[in-house]
């Protein structure tokens, strides 16, 4: 009887041993990494500084390896994107990072799996004190009409030298808002296009030196017109049938010109008197009537100084000179130099649209 009971007992023992073995296998842990404390970043948040990532603490079976990806984010730590190539444990803050924040994304891996965690954002990246800082905004000069060329001035900047400037022209709404870049418009000048009519234009300037960069945008131009405004000349329009314009109608930037003079004859040793005719025009080439003309010989006291006289309806005036004791100025005199001035009556002698000229008249003392 005992012999027959041993078989079931041995079988039961075998089952228990098998179950025990099976339980040991399933209880062996597969410890993939899990983050216990988030990664951190050490270093000064300033352009040119080097930051170092601490991967944080992780649970899981050893060994655990770490990979890094640095990210640039907005000033409040959001809107992040990966920085291409920034996959080391350290990162040197670059020009262009200023004003933003940085995070580091860490991937922990072991033979059982991987997991990731991201650091909190750094403080906002500060500029180097030697980086460019704008002290007066860029400006735009030129006629604001289709076909005209605008020129950008970069404005005033502080910071270490040398400093370079890049330009980006912007097309904006009629009130200077809703701006967007004009493709390819990256020179310091911009030719206004027909499609710009009715809009305004700004220019954004980026200043860069060895310590960083900064940017500033100009105020908007007035609305772009359809045709270039004619440059003011100051010259009046010649009336129908007239041969000269009146001096009172001539204004800046036009000027008077003494463009012709005709002496009455050769000045000789027998001189008692002579005359000179002077012609006055404006800078547009039109004869000018009513211009006051004054002339005197240099040096003085060779001949008398006539009173100022006005040009006639053809732009001509005649001045008469009488001999004085100072003529001839020397025994070998060959020229008589005269100072001649034309001005608008009422204007200061040396201001307004006045003009001055030196002329030379031939002298022959052998006659």
XYZ file of C-alpha atoms in Angstrom:
367
model
C 0.000 0.000 0.000
C 2.751 2.474 0.867
C 4.444 1.754 -2.447
C 1.382 2.943 -4.367
C 1.140 6.240 -2.365
C 4.679 7.343 -3.238
C 3.857 8.027 -6.868
C 1.201 10.701 -6.224
C 3.389 12.302 -3.564
C 6.359 12.552 -5.922
C 4.123 13.951 -8.658
C 2.797 16.620 -6.323
C 6.308 17.641 -5.320
C 7.289 17.944 -8.979
C 4.322 20.231 -9.693
C 5.219 22.477 -6.767
C 8.846 22.767 -7.912
C 7.767 23.653 -11.431
C 5.387 26.307 -10.194
C 8.108 27.782 -7.990
C 10.502 28.002 -10.927
C 7.876 29.663 -13.100
C 7.219 32.255 -10.377
C 10.952 33.278 -10.224
C 11.083 34.073 -13.961
C 8.030 36.294 -14.047
C 9.071 38.210 -10.980
C 12.367 39.355 -12.606
C 11.873 43.208 -13.234
C 12.296 44.897 -16.689
C 13.335 48.395 -15.465
C 13.140 50.871 -18.373
C 14.177 54.449 -17.460
C 11.662 56.664 -15.683
C 12.340 60.254 -14.641
C 12.503 61.031 -10.944
C 13.512 64.717 -11.206
C 13.542 66.938 -14.291
C 16.724 67.981 -16.132
C 18.256 71.297 -15.110
C 20.432 73.889 -16.842
C 23.451 75.590 -15.304
C 25.217 78.731 -16.493
C 24.550 82.432 -17.170
C 21.671 83.202 -19.555
C 23.566 85.731 -21.685
C 24.819 85.834 -25.268
C 28.239 84.194 -25.488
C 27.884 82.181 -22.251
C 28.007 78.366 -22.192
C 25.155 76.458 -20.583
C 25.497 72.917 -19.205
C 22.672 70.375 -18.994
C 22.210 68.160 -15.937
C 20.106 65.155 -17.064
C 18.162 65.014 -13.787
C 17.661 61.771 -11.841
C 16.296 58.559 -13.354
C 15.104 55.155 -12.150
C 15.836 52.020 -14.117
C 18.393 49.316 -14.641
C 21.948 50.489 -15.228
C 23.661 51.502 -17.341
C 21.525 54.453 -18.524
C 22.784 56.677 -21.369
C 21.575 60.200 -22.171
C 20.980 62.188 -25.352
C 20.401 65.956 -25.416
C 18.490 68.349 -27.649
C 18.586 72.067 -26.919
C 15.481 74.105 -27.720
C 14.895 77.842 -28.113
C 11.581 79.101 -26.756
C 9.662 82.342 -26.450
C 10.210 84.799 -23.649
C 7.699 82.960 -21.471
C 9.118 79.495 -22.181
C 6.526 78.470 -24.769
C 6.557 78.003 -28.572
C 9.778 75.964 -28.455
C 11.607 74.435 -31.387
C 14.778 72.382 -31.681
C 18.060 74.166 -32.375
C 19.648 72.364 -35.310
C 22.896 70.634 -34.346
C 22.628 71.543 -30.645
C 22.788 67.967 -29.308
C 25.669 68.097 -26.825
C 25.494 68.408 -23.076
C 26.652 72.030 -23.388
C 25.362 74.883 -25.524
C 26.958 78.269 -26.219
C 24.296 80.967 -26.445
C 24.300 82.588 -29.874
C 23.490 85.954 -31.382
C 19.782 85.927 -32.047
C 18.904 83.997 -28.871
C 18.573 87.205 -26.858
C 15.102 87.918 -25.537
C 14.174 84.215 -25.750
C 14.517 81.353 -23.250
C 16.165 77.929 -23.610
C 15.192 74.405 -22.540
C 17.005 71.078 -22.874
C 15.190 67.866 -23.812
C 16.842 64.706 -22.410
C 16.296 61.147 -23.668
C 17.374 58.402 -21.229
C 17.954 54.897 -22.639
C 18.952 51.471 -21.317
C 18.618 47.908 -22.540
C 15.002 47.805 -21.401
C 13.734 50.946 -23.126
C 13.863 54.750 -23.152
C 12.012 57.775 -21.792
C 12.385 61.555 -22.054
C 11.982 64.680 -19.938
C 12.418 68.414 -20.557
C 13.929 71.041 -18.301
C 12.229 74.194 -17.126
C 13.069 77.289 -19.243
C 16.041 79.475 -18.465
C 15.649 83.149 -17.693
C 15.341 85.352 -20.767
C 18.632 85.563 -22.628
C 20.313 88.909 -22.004
C 22.469 90.762 -24.507
C 26.135 91.355 -23.904
C 26.701 94.965 -22.754
C 28.850 95.425 -25.874
C 26.120 94.139 -28.217
C 24.393 96.635 -30.521
C 21.650 98.696 -28.877
C 19.522 101.112 -30.854
C 19.543 104.719 -29.651
C 17.700 106.320 -32.591
C 15.507 104.413 -35.071
C 16.275 103.903 -38.769
C 14.927 106.489 -41.204
C 13.812 106.454 -44.843
C 14.476 109.242 -47.338
C 13.309 109.728 -50.908
C 10.149 110.462 -52.864
C 7.297 108.146 -51.835
C 5.905 107.311 -55.255
C 6.029 104.417 -57.707
C 9.335 104.289 -59.584
C 11.251 106.367 -57.032
C 14.178 105.046 -55.015
C 14.112 105.114 -51.217
C 17.276 105.069 -49.110
C 17.519 103.665 -45.580
C 19.697 105.160 -42.874
C 20.469 102.589 -40.144
C 19.839 105.034 -37.300
C 22.036 105.367 -34.226
C 23.547 102.376 -32.392
C 25.740 101.894 -29.338
C 28.042 98.901 -28.927
C 31.513 97.739 -29.818
C 32.931 98.286 -33.285
C 33.124 97.141 -36.024
C 29.378 96.910 -36.575
C 27.599 95.750 -39.727
C 24.030 96.359 -40.861
C 21.503 94.278 -42.744
C 18.266 95.610 -44.200
C 14.806 94.187 -44.822
C 12.151 96.362 -46.449
C 8.560 95.840 -45.334
C 5.278 96.617 -47.087
C 2.593 97.702 -44.639
C -1.027 98.806 -44.610
C -2.142 102.379 -45.118
C -1.730 103.065 -41.384
C 1.713 101.449 -41.106
C 0.458 98.152 -39.656
C 0.015 94.578 -40.978
C 3.596 94.578 -42.312
C 5.347 91.737 -44.103
C 8.779 91.331 -45.692
C 9.252 92.314 -49.325
C 10.979 89.302 -50.862
C 14.519 90.085 -52.035
C 14.412 93.691 -50.767
C 17.500 93.465 -48.543
C 19.684 96.348 -49.786
C 19.973 99.802 -48.223
C 17.906 101.166 -51.141
C 14.514 100.142 -52.473
C 12.789 101.106 -55.723
C 9.104 101.641 -55.056
C 6.885 99.388 -57.198
C 3.516 100.057 -58.776
C 1.958 97.413 -56.523
C 3.015 99.437 -53.460
C 0.631 102.293 -54.289
C -1.732 103.081 -51.427
C 0.408 101.246 -48.852
C 3.212 102.415 -46.584
C 6.788 101.156 -46.328
C 9.112 100.489 -43.396
C 12.647 99.160 -43.156
C 13.974 96.821 -40.460
C 17.689 97.102 -39.678
C 19.713 94.353 -37.965
C 22.984 95.570 -36.423
C 25.625 92.935 -35.647
C 29.012 92.975 -33.949
C 31.209 90.410 -32.218
C 29.119 90.620 -29.044
C 25.665 90.098 -30.491
C 22.980 91.700 -32.594
C 19.979 93.945 -32.308
C 17.240 95.134 -34.617
C 14.969 98.129 -34.966
C 12.276 99.153 -37.465
C 11.686 102.582 -38.964
C 8.484 104.563 -38.765
C 6.204 104.063 -41.789
C 6.447 106.304 -44.813
C 3.432 108.265 -46.019
C 1.178 106.334 -48.387
C 2.858 105.514 -51.686
C 1.643 107.698 -54.575
C 1.114 106.525 -58.130
C 3.538 108.888 -59.906
C 6.704 110.629 -58.773
C 6.140 114.204 -57.668
C 8.184 116.565 -59.837
C 11.174 117.976 -58.047
C 10.642 121.651 -57.239
C 12.783 123.941 -59.365
C 11.748 127.366 -58.115
C 11.518 128.506 -61.746
C 8.224 130.055 -62.850
C 6.499 129.148 -66.085
C 7.171 131.571 -68.915
C 3.962 133.366 -69.839
C 2.670 133.043 -73.388
C 4.295 135.659 -75.627
C 6.818 136.726 -72.953
C 10.591 136.450 -73.405
C 11.459 136.752 -69.698
C 10.055 135.785 -66.305
C 9.692 138.342 -63.545
C 12.264 138.128 -60.761
C 9.496 138.219 -58.135
C 8.268 134.835 -59.419
C 11.662 133.136 -59.080
C 12.183 131.242 -55.820
C 14.546 128.785 -54.166
C 16.067 126.395 -55.115
C 16.385 128.394 -58.350
C 19.104 131.058 -58.467
C 19.857 134.027 -60.641
C 22.726 133.792 -63.108
C 24.781 136.486 -64.841
C 25.250 134.511 -68.021
C 26.308 137.179 -70.553
C 28.115 140.518 -70.600
C 29.040 142.793 -73.518
C 31.396 145.806 -73.042
C 30.903 148.867 -75.255
C 34.466 148.554 -76.527
C 38.121 148.098 -75.657
C 39.352 149.983 -72.589
C 42.333 152.164 -73.611
C 44.659 154.725 -72.026
C 42.381 157.455 -73.399
C 39.426 156.072 -71.423
C 36.921 158.617 -70.172
C 33.854 156.365 -69.867
C 32.453 153.074 -71.103
C 29.427 150.841 -70.571
C 28.758 147.134 -70.105
C 25.520 145.270 -70.860
C 24.698 142.403 -68.512
C 22.148 139.619 -69.028
C 20.458 137.784 -66.134
C 18.697 134.394 -66.332
C 17.421 131.830 -63.822
C 18.882 128.349 -63.354
C 16.255 127.003 -65.782
C 17.771 129.168 -68.538
C 14.944 131.722 -68.709
C 15.695 135.447 -69.030
C 14.743 137.401 -65.888
C 13.292 140.895 -65.837
C 13.392 143.193 -62.801
C 16.627 141.776 -61.332
C 18.814 144.386 -59.606
C 22.360 144.404 -61.003
C 25.388 145.988 -59.310
C 28.998 146.144 -60.625
C 32.308 147.632 -59.509
C 35.909 147.365 -60.697
C 38.476 145.626 -58.505
C 40.647 147.211 -57.161
C 38.391 150.165 -56.425
C 38.717 153.793 -57.610
C 39.562 152.843 -61.198
C 36.082 153.732 -62.400
C 32.902 155.076 -60.884
C 30.319 152.721 -59.321
C 26.912 153.149 -60.941
C 23.711 152.669 -58.962
C 21.979 149.291 -59.089
C 19.733 149.007 -62.117
C 16.967 146.560 -63.044
C 17.010 144.253 -66.046
C 14.460 145.031 -68.749
C 11.778 142.833 -70.307
C 14.462 140.849 -72.159
C 16.745 140.280 -69.134
C 19.354 142.902 -70.136
C 20.624 145.986 -68.290
C 23.305 148.545 -69.216
C 25.631 150.081 -66.599
C 27.843 153.120 -67.330
C 31.292 153.677 -65.808
C 33.440 156.858 -65.705
C 37.206 157.046 -65.333
C 38.651 157.829 -61.873
C 42.147 158.669 -60.649
C 42.946 155.043 -59.813
C 43.014 154.005 -63.517
C 45.193 152.384 -64.676
C 45.775 150.159 -61.660
C 49.343 149.528 -62.899
C 51.520 150.553 -65.861
C 51.227 147.045 -67.317
C 47.519 146.547 -66.742
C 45.962 144.221 -69.333
C 42.640 143.354 -67.663
C 40.063 145.180 -65.594
C 38.366 142.785 -63.166
C 34.800 143.539 -62.154
C 32.654 142.170 -59.353
C 29.045 141.812 -60.544
C 25.979 140.913 -58.468
C 22.337 140.214 -59.384
C 19.578 139.932 -56.771
C 15.834 140.040 -56.226
C 14.807 143.491 -54.925
C 14.120 143.303 -51.196
C 16.337 140.270 -50.654
C 19.596 140.623 -48.672
C 22.519 141.342 -50.957
C 24.223 138.007 -50.286
C 21.204 135.775 -49.641
C 17.983 134.621 -51.272
C 18.390 133.814 -54.964
C 21.220 136.294 -55.527
C 24.360 135.499 -57.509
C 27.869 136.961 -57.710
C 30.423 136.763 -60.480
C 33.858 138.121 -61.403
C 34.354 139.153 -65.020
C 37.414 140.460 -66.890
C 37.476 143.262 -69.489
C 40.439 143.734 -71.851
C 42.692 146.783 -71.327
C 45.152 148.162 -73.909
C 47.247 150.986 -72.486
C 49.159 151.357 -75.790
C 46.178 153.062 -77.327
